[in-house]
Short mmCIF file of C-alpha atoms in Angstrom, two decimals:
data_model
loop_
_atom_site.label_atom_id
_atom_site.label_comp_id
_atom_site.label_asym_id
_atom_site.label_seq_id
_atom_site.Cartn_x
_atom_site.Cartn_y
_atom_site.Cartn_z
CA MET A 240 -11.55 -23.99 -11.83
CA ALA A 241 -8.26 -24.93 -13.46
CA PRO A 242 -7.85 -28.30 -15.09
CA GLU A 243 -6.83 -30.98 -12.64
CA ALA A 244 -3.31 -31.02 -14.06
CA GLY A 245 -2.97 -27.38 -13.15
CA THR A 246 -3.60 -27.88 -9.44
CA ALA A 247 -1.02 -28.65 -6.79
CA GLU A 248 -1.36 -32.43 -6.55
CA SER A 249 0.25 -33.25 -3.21
CA SER A 250 0.30 -31.48 0.09
CA ALA A 251 4.10 -31.17 -0.09
CA THR A 252 3.95 -29.54 -3.51
CA ALA A 253 1.11 -27.30 -2.37
CA ARG A 254 3.16 -26.10 0.59
CA ILE A 255 6.16 -25.33 -1.64
CA VAL A 256 3.98 -23.47 -4.14
CA LEU A 257 2.32 -21.48 -1.35
CA LEU A 258 5.69 -20.72 0.23
CA THR A 259 7.03 -19.50 -3.13
CA LEU A 260 4.08 -17.23 -3.89
CA SER A 261 3.98 -15.91 -0.31
CA ALA A 262 7.71 -15.15 -0.50
CA GLY A 263 7.06 -13.23 -3.71
CA GLN A 264 4.30 -11.19 -2.06
CA PHE A 265 6.51 -10.60 0.99
CA LEU A 266 9.33 -9.34 -1.22
CA MET A 267 7.06 -6.95 -3.14
CA ALA A 268 5.63 -5.43 0.05
CA LEU A 269 8.95 -5.19 1.87
CA ASP A 270 10.19 -2.33 -0.30
CA SER A 271 7.21 -0.22 0.72
CA SER A 272 8.38 0.02 4.34
CA VAL A 273 11.91 -1.26 4.84
CA MET A 274 13.72 1.97 3.96
CA ASN A 275 11.38 4.43 5.65
CA VAL A 276 13.55 4.37 8.80
CA SER A 277 16.77 4.81 6.81
CA ILE A 278 15.95 7.60 4.34
CA ALA A 279 18.49 10.04 5.77
CA THR A 280 21.26 7.41 5.78
CA VAL A 281 20.54 6.36 2.20
CA ALA A 282 20.46 9.98 1.07
CA GLU A 283 23.86 10.70 2.60
CA ASP A 284 25.37 7.51 1.19
CA VAL A 285 24.38 8.22 -2.44
CA GLY A 286 25.07 11.95 -2.26
CA THR A 287 21.53 13.31 -2.43
CA THR A 288 18.88 14.82 -0.17
CA VAL A 289 16.02 13.27 1.81
CA THR A 290 13.70 14.73 -0.84
CA GLY A 291 15.62 12.82 -3.51
CA ILE A 292 15.12 9.49 -1.72
CA GLN A 293 11.45 10.25 -1.08
CA GLY A 294 11.20 10.93 -4.82
CA ALA A 295 12.66 7.49 -5.52
CA ILE A 296 10.05 5.87 -3.25
CA THR A 297 7.33 7.89 -4.99
CA ALA A 298 8.63 6.84 -8.41
CA TYR A 299 8.57 3.16 -7.36
CA THR A 300 4.91 3.51 -6.38
CA LEU A 301 4.14 5.31 -9.64
CA VAL A 302 5.79 2.69 -11.86
CA MET A 303 3.88 -0.08 -10.10
CA ALA A 304 0.58 1.79 -10.38
CA MET A 305 1.11 2.62 -14.06
CA PHE A 306 1.99 -0.87 -15.25
CA MET A 307 -0.08 -3.11 -12.95
CA ILE A 308 -2.97 -3.58 -15.43
CA PRO A 309 -0.66 -4.14 -18.46
CA GLY A 310 1.38 -6.49 -16.26
CA GLY A 311 -1.72 -8.60 -15.66
CA LYS A 312 -2.38 -8.82 -19.39
CA VAL A 313 1.21 -9.86 -20.11
CA GLY A 314 0.70 -12.77 -17.71
CA ALA A 315 -2.40 -13.81 -19.64
CA LEU A 316 -0.51 -13.71 -22.95
CA ILE A 317 2.84 -15.34 -22.14
CA GLY A 318 1.76 -17.52 -19.22
CA ARG A 319 1.40 -16.70 -15.55
CA LYS A 320 4.45 -18.69 -14.43
CA ARG A 321 6.67 -17.15 -17.10
CA ALA A 322 5.48 -13.64 -16.19
CA PHE A 323 6.20 -14.42 -12.53
CA THR A 324 9.73 -15.68 -13.19
CA ILE A 325 10.59 -12.89 -15.66
CA GLY A 326 9.28 -10.38 -13.12
CA CYS A 327 11.48 -11.95 -10.43
CA VAL A 328 14.55 -11.71 -12.66
CA ILE A 329 13.85 -8.03 -13.43
CA TYR A 330 13.17 -7.33 -9.77
CA GLY A 331 16.37 -9.12 -8.73
CA CYS A 332 18.39 -7.06 -11.24
CA GLY A 333 16.79 -3.93 -9.78
CA SER A 334 17.68 -4.98 -6.21
CA LEU A 335 21.29 -5.70 -7.20
CA THR A 336 21.54 -2.34 -8.99
CA THR A 337 20.15 -0.60 -5.92
CA ALA A 338 22.55 -2.41 -3.57
CA LEU A 339 25.51 -1.19 -5.65
CA ALA A 340 24.10 2.26 -6.52
CA PRO A 341 26.80 4.98 -6.22
CA ASN A 342 24.39 7.87 -6.85
CA LEU A 343 20.71 8.83 -7.15
CA PRO A 344 20.27 8.18 -10.93
CA VAL A 345 21.46 4.57 -10.53
CA LEU A 346 19.27 4.19 -7.44
CA LEU A 347 16.28 5.43 -9.45
CA LEU A 348 17.05 2.95 -12.23
CA GLY A 349 17.29 0.00 -9.86
CA TRP A 350 14.81 0.75 -7.12
CA SER A 351 12.16 2.83 -8.86
CA PHE A 352 12.16 1.53 -12.44
CA LEU A 353 13.42 -2.07 -12.56
CA GLU A 354 11.86 -3.12 -9.25
CA GLY A 355 8.63 -1.32 -10.19
CA ILE A 356 8.41 -3.14 -13.55
CA GLY A 357 9.22 -6.45 -11.87
CA ALA A 358 6.50 -5.92 -9.28
CA ALA A 359 3.96 -5.07 -12.00
CA LEU A 360 4.60 -8.51 -13.55
CA ILE A 361 4.86 -10.47 -10.30
CA LEU A 362 1.82 -9.27 -8.32
CA PRO A 363 -0.91 -9.99 -10.92
CA ALA A 364 0.77 -13.33 -11.70
CA ILE A 365 0.60 -14.34 -8.02
CA VAL A 366 -3.19 -13.86 -8.02
CA ALA A 367 -3.55 -16.01 -11.14
CA LEU A 368 -1.10 -18.70 -9.97
CA VAL A 369 -2.98 -19.22 -6.70
CA ALA A 370 -6.13 -19.76 -8.77
CA GLY A 371 -4.29 -22.16 -11.09
CA ASN A 372 -2.60 -24.22 -8.37
CA PHE A 373 -5.30 -24.62 -5.74
CA ALA A 374 -8.78 -26.05 -5.84
CA THR A 375 -11.62 -23.55 -5.39
CA GLU A 376 -12.35 -24.55 -1.79
CA ARG A 377 -8.66 -24.22 -0.82
CA ARG A 378 -8.18 -20.77 -2.29
CA PRO A 379 -9.41 -18.66 0.66
CA ALA A 380 -6.66 -20.13 2.85
CA ALA A 381 -4.05 -19.75 0.09
CA TYR A 382 -5.01 -16.15 -0.70
CA GLY A 383 -5.18 -15.39 3.01
CA LEU A 384 -1.62 -16.58 3.63
CA VAL A 385 -0.25 -14.78 0.56
CA ALA A 386 -1.95 -11.51 1.54
CA ALA A 387 -0.81 -11.95 5.14
CA ALA A 388 2.79 -12.34 3.95
CA GLY A 389 2.55 -8.94 2.28
CA ALA A 390 1.07 -7.26 5.33
CA VAL A 391 3.65 -8.86 7.62
CA ALA A 392 6.40 -7.52 5.35
CA ILE A 393 5.04 -4.00 5.81
CA ALA A 394 4.89 -4.54 9.58
CA VAL A 395 8.41 -5.95 9.97
CA GLY A 396 9.98 -3.76 7.28
CA PRO A 397 10.98 -0.98 9.70
CA LEU A 398 12.50 -3.59 12.02
CA ILE A 399 14.54 -5.17 9.20
CA GLY A 400 15.59 -1.77 7.88
CA GLY A 401 16.51 -0.59 11.37
CA VAL A 402 18.68 -3.65 12.11
CA ALA A 403 20.43 -3.47 8.73
CA THR A 404 21.10 0.27 8.93
CA THR A 405 22.18 0.20 12.59
CA TYR A 406 24.51 -2.79 12.52
CA PHE A 407 25.43 -3.27 8.85
CA SER A 408 24.35 -1.15 5.87
CA TRP A 409 21.08 -0.39 4.14
CA ARG A 410 22.65 -1.97 1.02
CA TRP A 411 22.48 -5.39 2.70
CA VAL A 412 18.67 -5.21 2.57
CA PHE A 413 18.72 -5.09 -1.23
CA ALA A 414 21.51 -7.67 -1.40
CA GLY A 415 19.30 -9.92 0.73
CA GLU A 416 16.43 -9.34 -1.72
CA VAL A 417 18.65 -10.70 -4.51
CA LEU A 418 19.23 -13.90 -2.52
CA LEU A 419 15.51 -14.19 -1.81
CA VAL A 420 14.76 -13.80 -5.53
CA LEU A 421 17.22 -16.61 -6.33
CA GLY A 422 15.49 -18.85 -3.78
CA ILE A 423 12.06 -18.01 -5.25
CA LEU A 424 13.29 -18.86 -8.77
CA VAL A 425 14.56 -22.26 -7.59
CA LEU A 426 11.27 -23.07 -5.84
CA ALA A 427 9.15 -21.72 -8.72
CA ARG A 428 9.90 -24.85 -10.74
CA ARG A 429 7.22 -26.62 -8.67
CA ILE A 430 4.53 -24.14 -9.66
CA ALA A 431 2.03 -25.45 -12.21
CA ASP A 432 1.19 -23.08 -15.04
CA VAL A 433 -2.14 -22.88 -16.83
CA PRO A 434 -1.44 -22.66 -20.57
CA SER A 435 -3.08 -19.77 -22.40
CA ASP A 436 -4.64 -20.15 -25.85
CA GLU A 437 -4.85 -16.42 -26.41
CA ARG A 438 -3.08 -14.79 -29.34
CA PRO A 439 -0.07 -12.72 -28.27
CA ARG A 440 -1.57 -9.28 -28.83
CA ILE A 441 -1.63 -6.37 -26.49
CA ASP A 442 -3.72 -3.21 -26.71
CA LEU A 443 -1.05 -0.48 -26.87
CA VAL A 444 -3.55 2.39 -26.77
CA GLY A 445 -5.11 0.82 -23.68
CA VAL A 446 -1.65 0.45 -22.09
CA VAL A 447 -0.90 4.15 -22.64
CA LEU A 448 -4.30 5.33 -21.39
CA SER A 449 -4.36 3.10 -18.29
CA ALA A 450 -0.73 3.81 -17.39
CA ALA A 451 -1.12 7.57 -17.85
CA GLY A 452 -4.45 7.69 -16.01
CA LEU A 453 -3.36 5.69 -12.97
CA GLY A 454 0.09 7.31 -12.93
CA ILE A 455 -1.20 10.89 -13.05
CA PHE A 456 -3.91 10.20 -10.44
CA VAL A 457 -1.48 8.52 -8.00
CA TYR A 458 1.13 11.25 -8.59
CA GLY A 459 -1.44 13.88 -7.66
CA VAL A 460 -2.33 11.99 -4.48
CA LEU A 461 1.32 11.59 -3.52
CA ARG A 462 1.93 15.33 -3.95
CA SER A 463 -1.02 16.33 -1.72
CA ASP A 464 1.11 16.69 1.43
CA GLU A 465 3.47 19.09 -0.29
CA TRP A 466 1.00 21.02 -2.45
CA GLY A 467 -2.27 20.82 -0.48
CA TRP A 468 -5.43 18.91 -1.42
CA PHE A 469 -7.58 21.87 -2.53
CA ARG A 470 -6.18 25.14 -1.27
CA PRO A 471 -2.58 25.47 -2.54
CA LYS A 472 0.09 25.79 0.11
CA PRO A 473 2.50 28.76 -0.08
CA ASP A 474 4.73 28.53 -3.21
CA ALA A 475 2.91 25.36 -4.36
CA PRO A 476 1.72 25.14 -8.00
CA SER A 477 -1.93 25.95 -8.64
CA TRP A 478 -4.36 26.72 -11.44
CA LEU A 479 -7.43 28.96 -11.10
CA GLY A 480 -6.64 29.25 -7.41
CA VAL A 481 -6.94 25.49 -6.84
CA SER A 482 -4.07 23.15 -5.94
CA LEU A 483 -2.56 21.26 -8.85
CA VAL A 484 -3.38 18.06 -6.94
CA VAL A 485 -7.07 18.47 -7.83
CA TRP A 486 -6.31 18.96 -11.52
CA LEU A 487 -3.94 15.98 -11.65
CA MET A 488 -6.53 13.72 -10.01
CA LEU A 489 -9.25 14.95 -12.38
CA ALA A 490 -6.95 14.43 -15.38
CA GLY A 491 -6.16 10.92 -14.16
CA LEU A 492 -9.86 10.08 -13.74
CA LEU A 493 -10.60 11.44 -17.22
CA LEU A 494 -7.89 9.26 -18.76
CA ILE A 495 -9.18 6.21 -16.86
CA TRP A 496 -12.69 6.94 -18.20
CA LEU A 497 -11.28 7.23 -21.74
CA PHE A 498 -9.43 3.95 -21.16
CA LEU A 499 -12.65 2.15 -20.21
CA ARG A 500 -14.46 3.65 -23.21
CA TRP A 501 -11.64 2.53 -25.50
CA GLU A 502 -11.71 -1.00 -24.04
CA ALA A 503 -15.48 -1.20 -24.59
CA ARG A 504 -14.91 -0.15 -28.20
CA MET A 505 -12.27 -2.87 -28.61
CA VAL A 506 -14.70 -5.50 -27.32
CA LYS A 507 -17.44 -4.21 -29.63
CA ARG A 508 -15.09 -4.60 -32.60
CA HIS A 509 -14.16 -8.15 -31.46
CA ARG A 510 -10.56 -7.18 -30.74
CA GLU A 511 -8.47 -8.20 -27.76
CA PRO A 512 -8.87 -5.60 -24.96
CA LEU A 513 -6.40 -4.97 -22.16
CA ILE A 514 -9.24 -5.74 -19.76
CA ASP A 515 -12.88 -6.44 -20.51
CA PRO A 516 -14.92 -3.55 -19.01
CA ALA A 517 -17.78 -5.98 -18.48
CA MET A 518 -15.73 -7.45 -15.62
CA LEU A 519 -16.20 -4.25 -13.65
CA HIS A 520 -20.01 -4.59 -13.93
CA ASN A 521 -19.74 -7.89 -12.06
CA LYS A 522 -21.24 -7.20 -8.62
CA GLN A 523 -19.04 -9.70 -6.79
CA LEU A 524 -15.81 -8.56 -8.46
CA SER A 525 -16.51 -4.85 -7.98
CA GLY A 526 -17.42 -5.55 -4.35
CA GLY A 527 -14.14 -7.39 -3.77
CA LEU A 528 -12.13 -4.62 -5.48
CA THR A 529 -13.87 -1.98 -3.36
CA MET A 530 -13.03 -3.86 -0.18
CA PHE A 531 -9.39 -4.22 -1.30
CA PHE A 532 -9.28 -0.46 -1.84
CA PHE A 533 -10.66 0.31 1.63
CA GLN A 534 -8.53 -2.34 3.33
CA TYR A 535 -5.28 -0.93 1.93
CA LEU A 536 -6.36 2.65 2.57
CA VAL A 537 -6.88 1.93 6.28
CA GLN A 538 -3.92 -0.48 6.46
CA MET A 539 -1.35 1.93 5.02
CA GLY A 540 -2.79 4.81 7.01
CA VAL A 541 -2.25 2.81 10.21
CA PHE A 542 1.28 1.86 9.16
CA PHE A 543 1.93 5.58 8.62
CA VAL A 544 0.47 6.85 11.90
CA VAL A 545 1.60 4.22 14.43
CA PRO A 546 5.34 4.30 13.60
CA LEU A 547 5.23 8.12 13.80
CA TYR A 548 3.74 7.93 17.29
CA LEU A 549 6.30 5.39 18.46
CA SER A 550 9.42 6.85 16.83
CA VAL A 551 8.75 10.61 17.02
CA ALA A 552 6.26 11.20 19.83
CA LEU A 553 7.85 8.60 22.14
CA GLY A 554 11.36 8.75 20.69
CA LEU A 555 11.78 4.97 20.26
CA SER A 556 14.51 3.58 18.02
CA ALA A 557 13.72 1.92 14.70
CA LEU A 558 14.26 -1.49 16.34
CA LYS A 559 11.88 -0.82 19.23
CA THR A 560 9.34 0.76 16.87
CA GLY A 561 9.35 -2.37 14.71
CA ALA A 562 9.07 -4.62 17.76
CA HIS A 563 5.98 -2.80 19.02
CA ILE A 564 4.26 -3.23 15.64
CA LEU A 565 4.82 -7.00 15.62
CA PRO A 566 1.62 -7.86 17.61
CA LEU A 567 -0.35 -6.83 14.53
CA SER A 568 1.40 -9.56 12.54
CA VAL A 569 0.42 -12.22 15.08
CA THR A 570 -3.34 -11.77 14.83
CA LEU A 571 -3.13 -11.03 11.11
CA LEU A 572 -1.46 -14.37 10.38
CA ALA A 573 -3.72 -16.21 12.82
CA ALA A 574 -6.90 -14.88 11.21
CA ALA A 575 -5.68 -15.35 7.64
CA ILE A 576 -4.72 -18.99 8.26
CA LEU A 577 -7.19 -20.21 10.88
CA ILE A 578 -10.48 -18.76 9.56
CA PRO A 579 -10.38 -20.76 6.28
CA ARG A 580 -9.10 -23.85 8.10
CA PHE A 581 -11.66 -24.02 10.90
CA LEU A 582 -14.55 -22.16 9.24
CA PRO A 583 -14.37 -23.29 5.60
CA ASN A 584 -18.08 -22.71 5.01
CA VAL A 585 -18.39 -19.36 6.77
CA SER A 586 -20.09 -16.51 4.94
CA PRO A 587 -17.43 -14.29 3.27
CA ARG A 588 -19.69 -11.28 3.78
CA ARG A 589 -19.91 -11.93 7.52
CA VAL A 590 -16.12 -12.36 7.85
CA VAL A 591 -15.46 -9.19 5.88
CA ARG A 592 -17.93 -7.20 7.99
CA LEU A 593 -16.45 -8.50 11.24
CA GLY A 594 -12.97 -7.75 9.91
CA ILE A 595 -13.89 -4.15 9.12
CA LEU A 596 -15.49 -3.77 12.55
CA ALA A 597 -12.29 -5.08 14.17
CA MET A 598 -10.21 -2.52 12.23
CA LEU A 599 -12.68 0.21 13.21
CA ALA A 600 -12.54 -0.83 16.88
CA GLY A 601 -8.73 -0.87 16.78
CA ALA A 602 -8.53 2.63 15.29
CA VAL A 603 -11.04 4.02 17.81
CA ALA A 604 -9.29 2.28 20.74
CA LEU A 605 -5.93 3.71 19.70
CA MET A 606 -7.42 7.17 19.25
CA ALA A 607 -8.88 6.99 22.77
CA ALA A 608 -5.66 5.66 24.30
CA LEU A 609 -3.37 8.41 22.96
CA ASP A 610 -2.31 10.59 25.84
CA ALA A 611 0.66 12.75 26.76
CA ASP A 612 1.62 10.35 29.56
CA ALA A 613 0.93 7.14 27.60
CA GLY A 614 3.71 4.72 26.74
CA ALA A 615 4.38 2.41 23.82
CA GLU A 616 2.30 -0.37 25.38
CA ILE A 617 -0.96 1.41 24.50
CA VAL A 618 -0.64 0.37 20.85
CA THR A 619 -0.65 -3.37 21.62
CA ILE A 620 -4.39 -4.06 21.99
CA PRO A 621 -5.44 -1.74 19.13
CA LEU A 622 -2.87 -3.32 16.82
CA LEU A 623 -4.05 -6.80 17.78
CA LEU A 624 -7.59 -5.76 16.76
CA ILE A 625 -6.44 -4.11 13.52
CA GLY A 626 -4.32 -7.17 12.65
CA LEU A 627 -7.30 -9.43 13.32
CA GLY A 628 -9.43 -7.34 10.95
CA MET A 629 -6.78 -7.27 8.24
CA GLY A 630 -6.31 -11.03 8.50
CA ALA A 631 -10.06 -11.63 8.27
CA LEU A 632 -10.26 -9.58 5.06
CA ALA A 633 -7.16 -11.26 3.66
CA SER A 634 -8.71 -14.69 4.22
CA GLN A 635 -11.66 -13.93 1.91
CA LEU A 636 -11.10 -11.14 -0.61
CA GLY A 637 -8.64 -12.84 -2.97
CA SER A 638 -10.97 -15.79 -3.45
CA VAL A 639 -13.97 -13.47 -3.81
CA THR A 640 -12.45 -11.52 -6.71
CA VAL A 641 -11.00 -14.46 -8.65
CA SER A 642 -14.08 -16.68 -8.27
CA ALA A 643 -16.23 -13.87 -9.69
CA VAL A 644 -14.96 -14.42 -13.27
CA PRO A 645 -13.82 -17.35 -15.45
CA GLU A 646 -10.33 -18.51 -14.55
CA ALA A 647 -9.01 -17.44 -17.95
CA GLN A 648 -9.40 -13.85 -16.70
CA SER A 649 -7.57 -14.41 -13.39
CA ALA A 650 -4.43 -12.60 -14.57
CA GLU A 651 -6.44 -9.55 -15.65
CA VAL A 652 -8.24 -9.65 -12.30
CA GLY A 653 -4.82 -9.70 -10.64
CA GLY A 654 -3.81 -6.54 -12.50
CA VAL A 655 -7.01 -4.67 -11.63
CA GLN A 656 -6.92 -5.94 -8.03
CA ASN A 657 -3.38 -4.70 -7.48
CA ALA A 658 -4.23 -1.38 -9.15
CA ALA A 659 -7.06 -0.99 -6.60
CA THR A 660 -4.74 -1.82 -3.69
CA ASN A 661 -2.13 0.63 -5.02
CA LEU A 662 -4.74 3.39 -5.18
CA GLY A 663 -5.95 2.57 -1.66
CA ALA A 664 -2.41 2.47 -0.25
CA SER A 665 -1.36 5.78 -1.81
CA ILE A 666 -4.58 7.57 -0.80
CA GLY A 667 -4.44 6.10 2.73
CA THR A 668 -0.90 7.31 3.35
CA ALA A 669 -1.52 10.74 1.80
CA LEU A 670 -4.88 11.23 3.53
CA ALA A 671 -3.58 10.24 6.97
CA GLY A 672 -0.52 12.45 6.50
CA SER A 673 -2.36 15.54 5.30
CA ILE A 674 -5.11 15.32 7.96
CA MET A 675 -2.47 14.82 10.64
CA ILE A 676 -0.39 17.83 9.54
CA ALA A 677 -3.49 20.04 9.17
CA ALA A 678 -4.70 19.18 12.69
CA LEU A 679 -1.17 19.49 14.06
CA THR A 680 -0.77 22.97 12.56
CA SER A 681 -4.13 24.19 13.82
CA SER A 682 -3.54 22.84 17.34
CA PHE A 683 0.02 24.18 17.54
CA LEU A 684 -0.92 27.70 16.41
CA THR A 685 -3.94 27.79 18.73
CA SER A 686 -1.76 26.79 21.71
CA VAL A 687 0.83 29.42 20.86
CA GLU A 688 -1.84 32.11 20.37
CA GLN A 689 -3.43 31.37 23.74
CA ASN A 690 -0.14 31.27 25.68
CA PRO A 691 0.64 34.65 27.34
CA ALA A 692 4.32 33.69 27.70
CA VAL A 693 4.80 33.96 23.94
CA PRO A 694 5.40 37.56 22.75
CA ALA A 695 2.97 39.01 20.19
CA GLU A 696 5.66 39.38 17.51
CA VAL A 697 6.59 35.70 17.90
CA LYS A 698 2.93 34.69 17.54
CA SER A 699 2.61 36.76 14.38
CA GLN A 700 5.82 35.33 12.93
CA ALA A 701 4.77 31.77 13.78
CA THR A 702 1.38 32.20 12.09
CA VAL A 703 3.02 33.40 8.86
CA GLU A 704 5.89 30.91 8.76
CA LEU A 705 3.84 27.85 9.72
CA GLU A 706 0.89 28.50 7.38
CA SER A 707 2.04 25.68 5.11
CA GLY A 708 2.03 23.17 7.98
CA VAL A 709 3.93 22.39 11.17
CA PRO A 710 6.50 19.63 10.66
CA PHE A 711 6.01 16.49 12.76
CA LEU A 712 8.96 17.00 15.13
CA SER A 713 10.10 15.23 18.27
CA ASP A 714 10.70 17.36 21.37
CA ALA A 715 14.45 16.91 20.96
CA GLN A 716 14.36 18.10 17.32
CA LEU A 717 12.23 21.13 18.21
CA LYS A 718 14.39 22.05 21.22
CA THR A 719 17.55 21.93 19.09
CA ALA A 720 15.94 24.18 16.46
CA LEU A 721 14.74 26.66 19.10
CA ASP A 722 18.13 26.73 20.84
CA GLU A 723 19.81 27.48 17.52
CA ALA A 724 17.31 30.30 16.94
CA GLY A 725 18.21 31.79 20.35
CA THR A 726 14.69 31.78 21.83
CA SER A 727 14.11 32.41 25.51
CA THR A 728 13.50 29.62 28.01
CA GLU A 729 9.82 30.59 28.40
CA VAL A 730 9.16 30.61 24.66
CA THR A 731 11.02 27.32 24.22
CA GLN A 732 8.94 25.62 26.93
CA ALA A 733 5.72 27.02 25.49
CA ALA A 734 6.62 25.72 22.04
CA LEU A 735 7.53 22.29 23.44
CA ASP A 736 4.22 22.06 25.32
CA ALA A 737 2.31 23.17 22.22
CA ASN A 738 4.19 20.67 20.06
CA ALA A 739 3.49 17.76 22.42
CA ALA A 740 -0.23 18.51 22.52
CA ALA A 741 -0.43 19.22 18.78
CA ARG A 742 1.28 15.93 17.89
CA LEU A 743 -1.41 13.99 19.74
CA ASP A 744 -4.17 16.08 18.15
CA GLY A 745 -2.70 15.38 14.71
CA LEU A 746 -2.43 11.65 15.36
CA ARG A 747 -5.99 11.50 16.71
CA ALA A 748 -7.29 13.34 13.65
CA ALA A 749 -5.52 10.91 11.31
CA LEU A 750 -6.91 7.92 13.21
CA ALA A 751 -10.38 9.49 13.16
CA ILE A 752 -10.36 9.74 9.37
CA LEU A 753 -9.17 6.13 9.13
CA ALA A 754 -11.95 5.01 11.48
CA PHE A 755 -14.47 6.96 9.40
CA THR A 756 -13.16 5.27 6.24
CA ALA A 757 -13.53 1.83 7.84
CA LEU A 758 -17.10 2.72 8.79
CA LEU A 759 -17.77 3.88 5.23
CA ALA A 760 -16.50 0.53 3.90
CA LEU A 761 -19.32 -1.26 5.74
CA PHE A 762 -21.84 0.32 3.33
CA PHE A 763 -20.24 -1.55 0.41
CA THR A 764 -20.07 -5.02 1.95
CA HIS A 765 -23.46 -6.06 0.51
CA ARG A 766 -21.62 -6.84 -2.74
CA ILE A 767 -19.58 -9.57 -1.04
CA PRO A 768 -21.24 -13.00 -1.50
CA LYS A 769 -22.83 -14.83 1.41
CA THR A 770 -21.51 -18.26 0.42
CA GLN A 771 -18.07 -19.64 -0.28
CA PRO A 772 -17.20 -20.45 -3.92
CA ARG A 773 -17.32 -24.15 -4.69
CA SER A 774 -15.78 -26.25 -7.41
CA THR A 775 -18.13 -27.20 -10.25
CA GLU A 776 -16.04 -30.20 -11.25
CA PRO A 777 -17.48 -33.69 -10.79
#
């Protein structure tokens, strides 16, 4: 545990510190979801295409993934509080640049690069600062609230983005982030820092290898929807008949392996590594990291699938879509806060297992409830269950990972932990999306093939043109496209019926893979400890 001077001494100070760190986590997560409902508006405003804005979002994810581990090391070298505040300043400059961006290059500079670098400094520092400011027995509650703040940001992001875009401008979101950063910087003065005695050296070879490995792997995952996971889609790049996604992921894994070998060599030569590979042999730490990976994979998959159902399948506005996702935030916050408070001695392993089972039950319940005649209300109970599971995991995992190693390594743990969550989030979104589109395509083409109202030449044309995947369209969007193409009333109705059924099949398939992933996570929970960490101080 940190020295007594490094802990939050009074309850008032502790609340301010927790509020500050939670606000930082909220801010970092907000950018992952707030603009998803406004992509077309942003694209038009800065004179680019939807693809250009999606590229900016992808670049933001890549920058974070590439520099998360080096960002954790920087915090260990210059001090966690200093890394946190410098990261906030960089992030604030990025938000201001984005708010004023006249074109795509400036948007990329602000949103993708500056905010990505800021996040890579802030997120690992938050993990270390919780460890440095709270006693061991208080950390589960602190980590739970901080993690819950991030998940709530993802849940309410579409609502905030929808309100801003509908009534004001998307630029106000980023202007508001600047104000939030200023508030965080004012409150950050109350945070206690744990001084570091390490020499200010950083392993540049390790930085290059880790950044390149994680960046290339995540880039491959993010391109899977467009290029195909294994079999290349039409006109997509490939090598030896296999999608470039596979080769990028393999190249990324190879570079990560080389990175770990290099770090082991640095340790053997008694030099300062970027991270000590021995940490990853720690059963408790590797168990916590694995659970973080699975949690974010399922979490981001759910946040991808549910808004699509509400906004496209049911045609709800961004505001109503955000409102229907809010029940998830209620149980998430309740579990993250109340479990550590009322069950301080509960087994972390038991809580994690029950949390995963709740997420599994929520995914299965939602999959069963999806129906052509169902309304938006069907998501409420499943989202309450999924939020409960996410909150249960949030209440334990941060404390599990940090308590697994000496506190001097908490910043490095923060970097590796956030790298694991980044990998889980990117794979979860890509996996849910690709499974959904594959099932949607198969179902749509099967319905069209079996419908006698559709002429043979139309069936043949549809099979060829839709081989790369049916777009996830609302009935209104599809009807407009068919009317413009001059199709007959019978063919239009057949396509609308096929689209409605295929959408549900695609959503069910995506939820099924998320449920399977949650079930798979249960096999790794034996690495989570049975007892809560306790302070060893007298």
